[in-house]
CSV table of C-alpha atoms and ligand atoms in Angstrom, one decimal:
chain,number,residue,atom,x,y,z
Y,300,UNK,CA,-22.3,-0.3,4.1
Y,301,UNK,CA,-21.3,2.2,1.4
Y,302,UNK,CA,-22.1,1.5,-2.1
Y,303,UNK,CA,-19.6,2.9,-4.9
Y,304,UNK,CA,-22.6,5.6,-6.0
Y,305,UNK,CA,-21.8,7.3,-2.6
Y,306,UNK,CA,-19.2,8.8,-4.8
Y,307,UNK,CA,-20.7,9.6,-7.8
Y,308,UNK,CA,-20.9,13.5,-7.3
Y,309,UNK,CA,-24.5,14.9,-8.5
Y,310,UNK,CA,-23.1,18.4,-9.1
Y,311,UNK,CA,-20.8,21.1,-7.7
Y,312,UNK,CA,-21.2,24.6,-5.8
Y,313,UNK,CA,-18.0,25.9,-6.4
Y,314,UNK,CA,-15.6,26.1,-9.9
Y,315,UNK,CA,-12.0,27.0,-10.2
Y,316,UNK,CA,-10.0,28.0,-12.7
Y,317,UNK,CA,-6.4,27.3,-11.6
Y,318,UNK,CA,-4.3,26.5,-8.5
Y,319,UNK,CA,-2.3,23.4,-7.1
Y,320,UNK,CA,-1.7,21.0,-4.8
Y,321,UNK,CA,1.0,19.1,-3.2
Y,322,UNK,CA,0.8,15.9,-1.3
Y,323,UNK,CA,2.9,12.8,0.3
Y,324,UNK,CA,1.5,9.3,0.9
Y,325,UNK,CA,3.5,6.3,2.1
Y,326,UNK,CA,4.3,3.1,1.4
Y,327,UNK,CA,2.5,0.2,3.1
Y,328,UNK,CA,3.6,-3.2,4.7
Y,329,UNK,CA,1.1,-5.9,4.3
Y,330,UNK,CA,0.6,-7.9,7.8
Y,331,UNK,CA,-2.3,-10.2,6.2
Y,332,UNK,CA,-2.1,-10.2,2.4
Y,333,UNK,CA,-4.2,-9.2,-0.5
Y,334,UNK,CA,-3.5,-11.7,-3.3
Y,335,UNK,CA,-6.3,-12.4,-5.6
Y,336,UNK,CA,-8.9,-9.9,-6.4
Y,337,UNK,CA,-12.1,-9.9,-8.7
Y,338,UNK,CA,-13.6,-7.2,-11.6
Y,339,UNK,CA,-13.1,-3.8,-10.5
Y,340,UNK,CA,-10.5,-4.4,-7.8
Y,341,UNK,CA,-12.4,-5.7,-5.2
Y,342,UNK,CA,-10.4,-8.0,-3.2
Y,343,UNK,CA,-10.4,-11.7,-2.9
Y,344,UNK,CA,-10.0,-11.3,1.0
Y,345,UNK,CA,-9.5,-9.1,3.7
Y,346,UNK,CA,-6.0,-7.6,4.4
Y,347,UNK,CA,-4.7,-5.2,6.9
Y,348,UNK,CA,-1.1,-2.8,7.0
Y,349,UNK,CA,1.4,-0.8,8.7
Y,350,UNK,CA,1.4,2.4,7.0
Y,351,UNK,CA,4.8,3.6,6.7
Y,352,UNK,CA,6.9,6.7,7.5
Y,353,UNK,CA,9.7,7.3,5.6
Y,354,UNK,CA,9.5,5.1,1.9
Y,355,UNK,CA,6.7,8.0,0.6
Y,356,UNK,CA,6.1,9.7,-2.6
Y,357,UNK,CA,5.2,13.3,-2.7
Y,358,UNK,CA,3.2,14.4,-5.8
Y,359,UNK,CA,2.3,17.9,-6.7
Y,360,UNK,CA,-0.7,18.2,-8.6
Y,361,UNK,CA,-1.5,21.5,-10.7
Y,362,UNK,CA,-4.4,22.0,-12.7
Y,363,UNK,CA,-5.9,24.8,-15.4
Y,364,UNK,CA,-9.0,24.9,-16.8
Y,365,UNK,CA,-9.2,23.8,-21.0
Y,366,UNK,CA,-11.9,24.9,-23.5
Y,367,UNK,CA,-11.9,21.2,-24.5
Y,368,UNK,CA,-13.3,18.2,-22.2
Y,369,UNK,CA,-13.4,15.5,-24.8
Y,370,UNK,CA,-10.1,13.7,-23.5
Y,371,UNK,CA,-7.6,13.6,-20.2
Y,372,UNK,CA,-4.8,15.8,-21.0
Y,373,UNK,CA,-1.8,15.6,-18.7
Y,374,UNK,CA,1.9,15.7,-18.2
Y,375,UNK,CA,4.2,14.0,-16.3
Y,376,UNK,CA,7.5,14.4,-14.3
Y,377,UNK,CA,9.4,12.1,-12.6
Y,378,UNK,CA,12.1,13.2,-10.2
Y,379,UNK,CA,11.9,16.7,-12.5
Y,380,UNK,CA,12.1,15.2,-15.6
Y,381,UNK,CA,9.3,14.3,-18.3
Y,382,UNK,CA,8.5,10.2,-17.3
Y,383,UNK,CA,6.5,8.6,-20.8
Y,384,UNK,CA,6.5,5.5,-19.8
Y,385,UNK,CA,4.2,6.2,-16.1
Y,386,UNK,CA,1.0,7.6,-18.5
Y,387,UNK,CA,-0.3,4.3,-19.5
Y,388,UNK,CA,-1.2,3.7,-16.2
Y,389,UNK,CA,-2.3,7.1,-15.3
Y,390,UNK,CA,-4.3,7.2,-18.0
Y,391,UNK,CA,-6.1,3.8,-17.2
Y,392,UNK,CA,-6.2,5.4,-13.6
Y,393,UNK,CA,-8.4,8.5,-14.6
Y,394,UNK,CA,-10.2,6.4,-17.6
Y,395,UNK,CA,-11.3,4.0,-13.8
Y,396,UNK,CA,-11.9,7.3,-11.5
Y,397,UNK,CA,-13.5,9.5,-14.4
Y,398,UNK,CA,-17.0,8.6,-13.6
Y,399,UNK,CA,-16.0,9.5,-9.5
Y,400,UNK,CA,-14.3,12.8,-10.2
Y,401,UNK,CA,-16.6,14.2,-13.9
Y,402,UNK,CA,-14.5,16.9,-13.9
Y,403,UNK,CA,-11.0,15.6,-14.6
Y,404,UNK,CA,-11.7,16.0,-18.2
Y,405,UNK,CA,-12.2,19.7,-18.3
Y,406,UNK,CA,-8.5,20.0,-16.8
Y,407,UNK,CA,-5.4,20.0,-18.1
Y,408,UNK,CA,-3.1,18.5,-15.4
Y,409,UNK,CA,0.7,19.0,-14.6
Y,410,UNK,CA,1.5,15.9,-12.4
Y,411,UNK,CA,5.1,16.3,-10.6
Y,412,UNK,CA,6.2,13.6,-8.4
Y,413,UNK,CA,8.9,11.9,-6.6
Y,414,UNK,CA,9.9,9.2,-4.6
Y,415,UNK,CA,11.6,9.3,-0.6
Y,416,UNK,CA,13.3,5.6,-1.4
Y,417,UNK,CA,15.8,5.1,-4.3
Y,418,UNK,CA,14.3,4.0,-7.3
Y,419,UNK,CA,14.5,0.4,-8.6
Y,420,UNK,CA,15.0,-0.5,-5.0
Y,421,UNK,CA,12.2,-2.9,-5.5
Y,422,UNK,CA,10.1,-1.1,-3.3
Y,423,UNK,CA,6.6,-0.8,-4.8
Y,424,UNK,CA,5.9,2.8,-5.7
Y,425,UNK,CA,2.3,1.9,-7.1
Y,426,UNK,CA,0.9,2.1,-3.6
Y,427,UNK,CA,2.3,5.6,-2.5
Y,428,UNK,CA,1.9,7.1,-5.8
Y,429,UNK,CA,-1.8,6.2,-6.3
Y,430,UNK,CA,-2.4,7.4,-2.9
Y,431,UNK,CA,-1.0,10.6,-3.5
Y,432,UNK,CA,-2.4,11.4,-6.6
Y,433,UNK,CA,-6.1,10.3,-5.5
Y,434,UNK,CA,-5.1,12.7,-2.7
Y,435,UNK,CA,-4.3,15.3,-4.6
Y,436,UNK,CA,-7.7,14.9,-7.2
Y,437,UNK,CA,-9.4,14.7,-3.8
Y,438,UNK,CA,-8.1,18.7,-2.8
Y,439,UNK,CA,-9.6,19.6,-6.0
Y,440,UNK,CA,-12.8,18.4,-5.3
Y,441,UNK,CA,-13.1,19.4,-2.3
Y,442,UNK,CA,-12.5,23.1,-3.8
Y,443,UNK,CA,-15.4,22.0,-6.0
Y,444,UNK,CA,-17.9,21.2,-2.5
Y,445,UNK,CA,-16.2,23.0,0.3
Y,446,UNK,CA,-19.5,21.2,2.4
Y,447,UNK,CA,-17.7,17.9,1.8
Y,448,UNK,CA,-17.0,15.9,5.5
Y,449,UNK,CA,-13.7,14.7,6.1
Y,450,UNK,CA,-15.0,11.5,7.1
Y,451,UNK,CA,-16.1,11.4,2.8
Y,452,UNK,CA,-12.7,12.9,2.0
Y,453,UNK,CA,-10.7,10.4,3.3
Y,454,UNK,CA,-13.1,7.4,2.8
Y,455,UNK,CA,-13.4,8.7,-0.9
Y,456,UNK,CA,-9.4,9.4,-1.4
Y,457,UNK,CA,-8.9,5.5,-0.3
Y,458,UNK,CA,-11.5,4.4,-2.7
Y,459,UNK,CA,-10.0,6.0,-5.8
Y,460,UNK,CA,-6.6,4.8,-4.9
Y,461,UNK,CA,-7.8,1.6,-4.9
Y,462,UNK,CA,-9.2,1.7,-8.3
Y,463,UNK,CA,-5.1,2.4,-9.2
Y,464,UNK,CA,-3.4,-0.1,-7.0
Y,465,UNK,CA,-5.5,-2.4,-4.6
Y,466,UNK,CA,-3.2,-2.3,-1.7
Y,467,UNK,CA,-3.0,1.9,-2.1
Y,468,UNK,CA,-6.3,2.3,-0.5
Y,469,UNK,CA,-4.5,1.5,2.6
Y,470,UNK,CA,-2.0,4.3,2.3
Y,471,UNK,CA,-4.1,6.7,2.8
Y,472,UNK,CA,-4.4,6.8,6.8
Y,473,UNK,CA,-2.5,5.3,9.2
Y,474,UNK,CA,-0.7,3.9,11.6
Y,475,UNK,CA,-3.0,0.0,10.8
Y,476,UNK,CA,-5.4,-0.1,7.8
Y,477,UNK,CA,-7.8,-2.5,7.2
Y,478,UNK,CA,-9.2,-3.3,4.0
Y,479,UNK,CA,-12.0,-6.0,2.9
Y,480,UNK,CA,-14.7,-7.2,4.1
Y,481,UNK,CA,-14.3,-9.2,7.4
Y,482,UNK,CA,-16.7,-10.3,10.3
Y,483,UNK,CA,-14.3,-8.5,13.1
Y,484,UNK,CA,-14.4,-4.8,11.2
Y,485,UNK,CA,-17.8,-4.1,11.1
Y,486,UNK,CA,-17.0,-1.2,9.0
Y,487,UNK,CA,-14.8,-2.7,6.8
Y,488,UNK,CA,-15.5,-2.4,3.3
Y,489,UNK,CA,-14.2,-4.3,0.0
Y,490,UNK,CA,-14.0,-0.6,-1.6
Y,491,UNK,CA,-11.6,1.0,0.4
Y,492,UNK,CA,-9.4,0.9,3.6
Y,493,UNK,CA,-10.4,1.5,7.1
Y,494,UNK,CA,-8.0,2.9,10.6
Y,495,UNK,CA,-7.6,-0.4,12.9
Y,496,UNK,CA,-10.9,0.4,15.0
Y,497,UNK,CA,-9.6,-0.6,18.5
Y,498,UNK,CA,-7.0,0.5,20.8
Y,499,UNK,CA,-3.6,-0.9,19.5
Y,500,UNK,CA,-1.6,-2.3,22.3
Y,501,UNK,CA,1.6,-0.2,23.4
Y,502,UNK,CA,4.0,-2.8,22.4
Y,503,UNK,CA,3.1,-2.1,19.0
Y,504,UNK,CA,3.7,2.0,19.3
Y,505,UNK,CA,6.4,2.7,17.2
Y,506,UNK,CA,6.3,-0.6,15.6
Y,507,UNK,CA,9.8,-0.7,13.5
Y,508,UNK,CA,10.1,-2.0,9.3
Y,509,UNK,CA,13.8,-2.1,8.0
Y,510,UNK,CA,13.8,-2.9,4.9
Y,511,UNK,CA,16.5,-4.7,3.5
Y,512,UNK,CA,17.0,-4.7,-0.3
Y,513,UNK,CA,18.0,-8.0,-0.9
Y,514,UNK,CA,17.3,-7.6,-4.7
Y,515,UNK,CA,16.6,-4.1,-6.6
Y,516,UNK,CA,16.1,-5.9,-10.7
Y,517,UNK,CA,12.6,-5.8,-12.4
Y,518,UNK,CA,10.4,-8.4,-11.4
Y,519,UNK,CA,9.5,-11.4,-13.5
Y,520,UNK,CA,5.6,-11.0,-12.8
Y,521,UNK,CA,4.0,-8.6,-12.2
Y,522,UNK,CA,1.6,-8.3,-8.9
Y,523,UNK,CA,-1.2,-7.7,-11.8
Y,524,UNK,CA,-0.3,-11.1,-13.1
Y,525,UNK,CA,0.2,-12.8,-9.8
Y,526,UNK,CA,-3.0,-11.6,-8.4
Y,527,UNK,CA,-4.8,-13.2,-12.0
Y,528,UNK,CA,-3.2,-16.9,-11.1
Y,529,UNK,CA,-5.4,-16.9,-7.9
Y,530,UNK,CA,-8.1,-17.3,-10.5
Y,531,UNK,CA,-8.2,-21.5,-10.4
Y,532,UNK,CA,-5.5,-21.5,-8.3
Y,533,UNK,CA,-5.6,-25.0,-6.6
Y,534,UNK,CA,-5.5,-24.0,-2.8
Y,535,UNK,CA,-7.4,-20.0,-3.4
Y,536,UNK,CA,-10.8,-20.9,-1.4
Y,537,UNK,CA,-8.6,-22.5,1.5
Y,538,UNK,CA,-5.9,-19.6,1.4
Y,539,UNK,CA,-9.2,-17.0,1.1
Y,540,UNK,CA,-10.3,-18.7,4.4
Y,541,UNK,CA,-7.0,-18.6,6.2
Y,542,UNK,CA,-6.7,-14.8,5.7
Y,543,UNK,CA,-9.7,-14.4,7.2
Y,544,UNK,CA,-8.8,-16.3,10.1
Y,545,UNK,CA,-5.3,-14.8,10.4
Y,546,UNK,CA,-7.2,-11.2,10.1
Y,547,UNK,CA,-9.0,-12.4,13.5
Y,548,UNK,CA,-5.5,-13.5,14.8
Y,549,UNK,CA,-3.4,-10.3,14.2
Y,550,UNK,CA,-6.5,-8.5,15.9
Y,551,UNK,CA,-6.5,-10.0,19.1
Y,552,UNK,CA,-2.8,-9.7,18.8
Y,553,UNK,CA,-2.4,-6.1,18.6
Y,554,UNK,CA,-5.6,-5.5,20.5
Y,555,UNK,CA,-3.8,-7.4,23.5
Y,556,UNK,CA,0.3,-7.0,22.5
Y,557,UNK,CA,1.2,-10.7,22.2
Y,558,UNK,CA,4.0,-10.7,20.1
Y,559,UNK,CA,4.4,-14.4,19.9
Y,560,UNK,CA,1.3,-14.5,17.9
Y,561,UNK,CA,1.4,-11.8,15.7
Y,562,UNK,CA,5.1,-13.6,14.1
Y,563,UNK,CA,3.1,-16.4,13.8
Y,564,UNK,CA,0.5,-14.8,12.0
Y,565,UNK,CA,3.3,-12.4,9.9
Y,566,UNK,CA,5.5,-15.0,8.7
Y,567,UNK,CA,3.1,-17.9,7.9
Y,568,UNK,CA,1.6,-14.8,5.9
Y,569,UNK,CA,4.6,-14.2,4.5
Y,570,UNK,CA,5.6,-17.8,3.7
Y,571,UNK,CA,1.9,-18.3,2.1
Y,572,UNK,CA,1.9,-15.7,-0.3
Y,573,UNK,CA,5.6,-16.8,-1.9
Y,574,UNK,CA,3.8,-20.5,-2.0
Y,575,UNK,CA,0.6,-19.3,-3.3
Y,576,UNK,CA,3.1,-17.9,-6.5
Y,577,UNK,CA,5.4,-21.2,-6.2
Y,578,UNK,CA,2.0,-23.4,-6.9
Y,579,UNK,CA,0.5,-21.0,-9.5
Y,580,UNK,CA,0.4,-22.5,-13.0
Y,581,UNK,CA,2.5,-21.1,-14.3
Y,582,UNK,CA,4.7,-21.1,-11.2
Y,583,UNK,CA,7.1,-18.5,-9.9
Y,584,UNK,CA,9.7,-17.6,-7.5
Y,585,UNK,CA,10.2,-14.0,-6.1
Y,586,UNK,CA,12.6,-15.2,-3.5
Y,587,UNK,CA,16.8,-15.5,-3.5
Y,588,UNK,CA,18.5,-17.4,-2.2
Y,589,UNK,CA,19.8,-14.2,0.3
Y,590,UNK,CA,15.9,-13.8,1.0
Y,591,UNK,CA,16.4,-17.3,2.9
Y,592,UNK,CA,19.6,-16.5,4.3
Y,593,UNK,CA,18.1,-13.7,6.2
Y,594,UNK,CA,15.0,-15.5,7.3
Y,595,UNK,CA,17.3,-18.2,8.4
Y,596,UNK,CA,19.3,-16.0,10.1
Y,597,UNK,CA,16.5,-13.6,12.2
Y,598,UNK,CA,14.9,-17.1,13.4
Y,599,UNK,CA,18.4,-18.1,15.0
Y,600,UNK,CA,18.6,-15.0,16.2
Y,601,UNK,CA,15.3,-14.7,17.7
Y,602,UNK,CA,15.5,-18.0,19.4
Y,603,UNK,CA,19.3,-17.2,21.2
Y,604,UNK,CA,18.3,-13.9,22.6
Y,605,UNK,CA,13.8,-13.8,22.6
Y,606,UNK,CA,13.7,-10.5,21.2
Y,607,UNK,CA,10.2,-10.7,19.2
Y,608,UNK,CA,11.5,-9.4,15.8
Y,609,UNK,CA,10.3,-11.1,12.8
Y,610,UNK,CA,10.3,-10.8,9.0
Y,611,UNK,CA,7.9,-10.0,6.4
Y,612,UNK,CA,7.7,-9.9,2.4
Y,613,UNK,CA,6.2,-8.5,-0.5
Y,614,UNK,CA,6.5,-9.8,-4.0
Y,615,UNK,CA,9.5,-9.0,-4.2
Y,616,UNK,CA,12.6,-10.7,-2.6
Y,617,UNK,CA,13.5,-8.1,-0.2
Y,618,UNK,CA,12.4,-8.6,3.3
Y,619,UNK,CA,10.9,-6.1,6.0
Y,620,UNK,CA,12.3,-6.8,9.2
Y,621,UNK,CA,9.9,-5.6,11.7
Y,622,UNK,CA,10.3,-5.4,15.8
Y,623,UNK,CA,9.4,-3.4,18.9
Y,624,UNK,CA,10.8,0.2,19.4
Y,625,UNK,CA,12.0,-1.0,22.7
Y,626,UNK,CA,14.6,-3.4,20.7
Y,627,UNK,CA,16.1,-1.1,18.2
Y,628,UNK,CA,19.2,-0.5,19.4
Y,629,UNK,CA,20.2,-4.5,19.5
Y,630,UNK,CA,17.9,-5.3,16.6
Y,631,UNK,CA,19.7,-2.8,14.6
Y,632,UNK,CA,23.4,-4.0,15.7
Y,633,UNK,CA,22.4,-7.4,14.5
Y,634,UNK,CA,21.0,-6.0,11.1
Y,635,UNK,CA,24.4,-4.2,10.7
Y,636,UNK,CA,26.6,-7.1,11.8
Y,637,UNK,CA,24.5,-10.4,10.3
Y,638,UNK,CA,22.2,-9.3,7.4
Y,639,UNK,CA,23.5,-6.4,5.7
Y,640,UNK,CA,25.9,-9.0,4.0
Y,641,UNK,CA,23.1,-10.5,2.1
Y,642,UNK,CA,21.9,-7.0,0.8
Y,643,UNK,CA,22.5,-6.1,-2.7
Y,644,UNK,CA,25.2,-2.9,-2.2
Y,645,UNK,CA,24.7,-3.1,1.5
Y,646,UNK,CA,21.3,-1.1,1.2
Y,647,UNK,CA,18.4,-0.8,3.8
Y,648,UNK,CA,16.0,1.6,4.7
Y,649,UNK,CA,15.0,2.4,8.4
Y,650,UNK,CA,11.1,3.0,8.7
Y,651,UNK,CA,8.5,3.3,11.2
Y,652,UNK,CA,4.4,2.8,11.8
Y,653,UNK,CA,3.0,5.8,10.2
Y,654,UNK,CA,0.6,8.0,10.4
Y,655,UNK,CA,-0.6,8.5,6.3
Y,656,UNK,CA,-1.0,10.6,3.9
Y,657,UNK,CA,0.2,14.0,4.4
Y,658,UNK,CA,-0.5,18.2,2.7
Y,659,UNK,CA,2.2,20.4,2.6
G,709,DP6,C1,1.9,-8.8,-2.3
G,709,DP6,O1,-1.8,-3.6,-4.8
G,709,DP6,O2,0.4,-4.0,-6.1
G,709,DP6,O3,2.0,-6.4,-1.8
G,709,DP6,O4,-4.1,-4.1,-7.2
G,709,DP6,O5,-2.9,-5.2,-9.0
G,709,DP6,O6,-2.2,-2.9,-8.2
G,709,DP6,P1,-2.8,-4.3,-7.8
G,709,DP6,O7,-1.8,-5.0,-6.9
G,709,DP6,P2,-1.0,-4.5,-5.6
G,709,DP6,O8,-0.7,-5.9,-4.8
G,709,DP6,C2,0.0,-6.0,-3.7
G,709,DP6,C3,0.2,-7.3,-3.2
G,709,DP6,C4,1.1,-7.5,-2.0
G,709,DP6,C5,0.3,-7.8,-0.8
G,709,DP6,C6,-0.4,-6.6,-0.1
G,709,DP6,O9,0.2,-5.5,-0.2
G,709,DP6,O10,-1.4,-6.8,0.6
C-alpha cells in the first residue's frame, strides 16, 4: 500500500509561467457511509459511492507566477461574482495540500467556479468542489513533470481532495468508488478512493438518483461536527464493524445484480447514519417530517408493484431515490404523482451513475 510520501514531489523538470485550467467533478451518493474519521482525515471505516452525472461543479483554475512565495495568494468567484466567505476553507485546503503540491505558494491563483444544481438546494457542494479544484492543481503539476503516470494523477487528485472533504476523494472517478481500507479491496486505501475493482452487474448500468429536495435551509451541524460525535459515540466500534460488513454485502450485490440485497444494505445504511446523529451527545435530527413521508411512501410503493427502487440520504433531509434504468419511466410517474408533494417548491433533480471528473 501507498504511503502519503508517495506524493511528496522531490523536484520538478518543467516550470511555467502562466496558463489555466478548467475542470468539472460531480457529486457523490454514499451507498455505505463514511461517518467518523480520525487526524488527518483518514476515515473511521470503509465507504463506497455512485459518482454522479449531472449535480457537478466546474471550476476554472488560472495561475501566474509571483516574485513572492511567503503566503497563498488567491481569488475567488462564485457563480461570477467575488465569494469571501468560501476562502477560509480554501485556505485551510492549500495550508493541508501545501506540503503535496510545494509550489502553490509561488502562484497567484484566480479560482472561478460554479455549481450544475441550484444553490442552497442542500446538496453538498464540498465534495464536487474539492474534487475539482484538486483536479485542477493536479493539471498544473502535471505541467511541472509531464513523466507523471495517470495511474499517480488520478490516485494523487483523489488524495488531495480528500484532505478538503473526506467523501471528495470519491468524486474523482467513477461510475462506483471505494474508499478505506477493507479486506474485499485489496487495493483500497484510507488515503484516497479507488474504481469498484470487479465487473458491476448489468442491472446496475445506468443506475438512477433523483434527488428530491425535501429541505434546501442551512443545516444545524455540520458534517465536520457530526463526524467529531463518533469520537465516544456509544455504538461507533459496533457501527465501524457493520460498515465493513455491509461493504462485503453491497459487493456481492453489485458483483451478482441482486437488488433485494443491495436495498437492504442502502436503507439500513441510510437509517444508521440518521441514528448514529439521533444518539450522539449532543443529539440531532437531520430528518423532516416529509423525509418520512417519502420513505413511507416508496416502501408502499415498492411492495404493491416489486419494482426494486429504494431510497437513500445524506445529512441532510433530502432523499435520493435510486432504481434501475429499466424502471424509469414508472418510477418517475410515481415521483411526479406521490412525492413531489413533500418537496420544498416541488424541486428534484434527475441524475445518473457517473463516470467522474471531467477537462474541458
Ligand atoms: C453523510 O465528506 O462532507 O455524506 O470530511 O468533514 O468534509 P468532511 O465530511 P464529508 O462527510 C460526508 C458524510 C456523508 C456520508 C458519505 O458521503 O459517505
Amino acid at each position: 500500500m501507498l504511503s502519503e510520501k508517495v506524493f511528496i514531489p522531490t523536484g520538478y523538470t518543467h516550470t511555467a509561467d502562466k496558463g489555466s485550467f478548467e475542470w468539472s467533478a460531480p457529486s457523490n451518493i454514499a451507498l455505505v457511509k463514511y461517518w467518523g474519521k480520525k487526524e488527518n482525515q483518514i476515515p473511521a471505516n470503509p465507504s463506497v459511492s455512485f459518482t454522479l452525472n449531472n449535480c457537478k461543479t466546474i471550476t476554472k483554475l488560472a495561475f501566474e507566477k509571483k516574485d513572492n512565495s511567503q503566503n497563498f495568494s488567491f481569488d475567488l468567484f462564485f457563480e461570477g461574482q467575488p465569494k469571501e466567505s468560501f476562502r477560509p476553507k480554501i485556505e485551510k485546503f492549500l495550508e493541508r495540500i501545501v506540503i503535496y503540491l510545494p509550489f502553490l505558494k509561488e502562484y497567484h491563483f484566480t479560482i472561478d467556479t460554479q455549481n450544475t444544481f441550484p444553490h442552497s438546494s442542500g446538496i453538498a457542494s464540498s465534495a464536487s468542489g474539492m474534487a475539482a479544484l484538486a483536479m485542477n492543481f493536479m493539471s498544473l503539476e502535471r505541467l511541472l513533470n509531464p513523466e507523471m503516470t495517470d495511474d499517480y494523477f488520478y490516485k494523487k487528485a483523489s488524495f488531495l481532495a480528500r484532505l478538503g472533504s473526506g467523501s471528495a476523494c470519491r468524486s474523482v472517478k467513477g461510475n462506483i468508488v471505494v474508499w478505506g481500507e477493507h479486506n474485499d479491496f485489496s487495493e483500497s486505501s484510507n488515503l484516497y478512493g479507488i474504481t469498484f475493482p470487479y465487473m458491476i452487474h448489468e442491472n446496475f448500468t445506468n443506475y438512477q438518483d433523483t434527488i428530491l429536495l425535501v429541505d434546501k435551509g442551512e443545516k444545524q451541524v455540520s458534517s465536520t461536527v457530526g463526524h467529531d460525535l463518533m469520537h465516544g459515540h456509544p455504538f461507533a466500534q459496533q457501527r465501524f464493524a457493520q460498515a465493513h460488513d455491509n461493504l462485503s454485502k453491497i459487493k456481492e450485490a453489485l458483483i451478482n445484480g441482486d437488488t433485494t440485497t443491495f436495498i437492504a444494505v442502502v436503507e439500513s445504511e441510510a437509517l444508521t447514519l440518521h441514528a448514529m446523529m439521533m444518539t450522539s451527545m449532543p443529539y440531532f435530527i437531520l430528518m423532516k417530517p416529509n423525509t418520512l413521508e417519502i420513505i413511507n411512501k416508496i416502501w408502499t410503493y415498492r411492495a404493491a408493484t416489486g419494482i426494486p427502487v429504494c431510497f437513500t440520504l445524506d445529512a441532510g433531509a433530502n432523499v435520493h431515490v435510486l432504481y434501475p434504468e429499466n424502471a424509469k419511466d414508472k418510477v418517475l410517474e410515481f415521483i411526479k404523482n406521490e412525492l413531489v408533494a413533500f418537496c420544498q417548491n416541488s424541486q428534484y433533480i434527475c441524475d445518473i451513475i457517473g463516470t467522474g471528473a471531467t477537462k474541458y
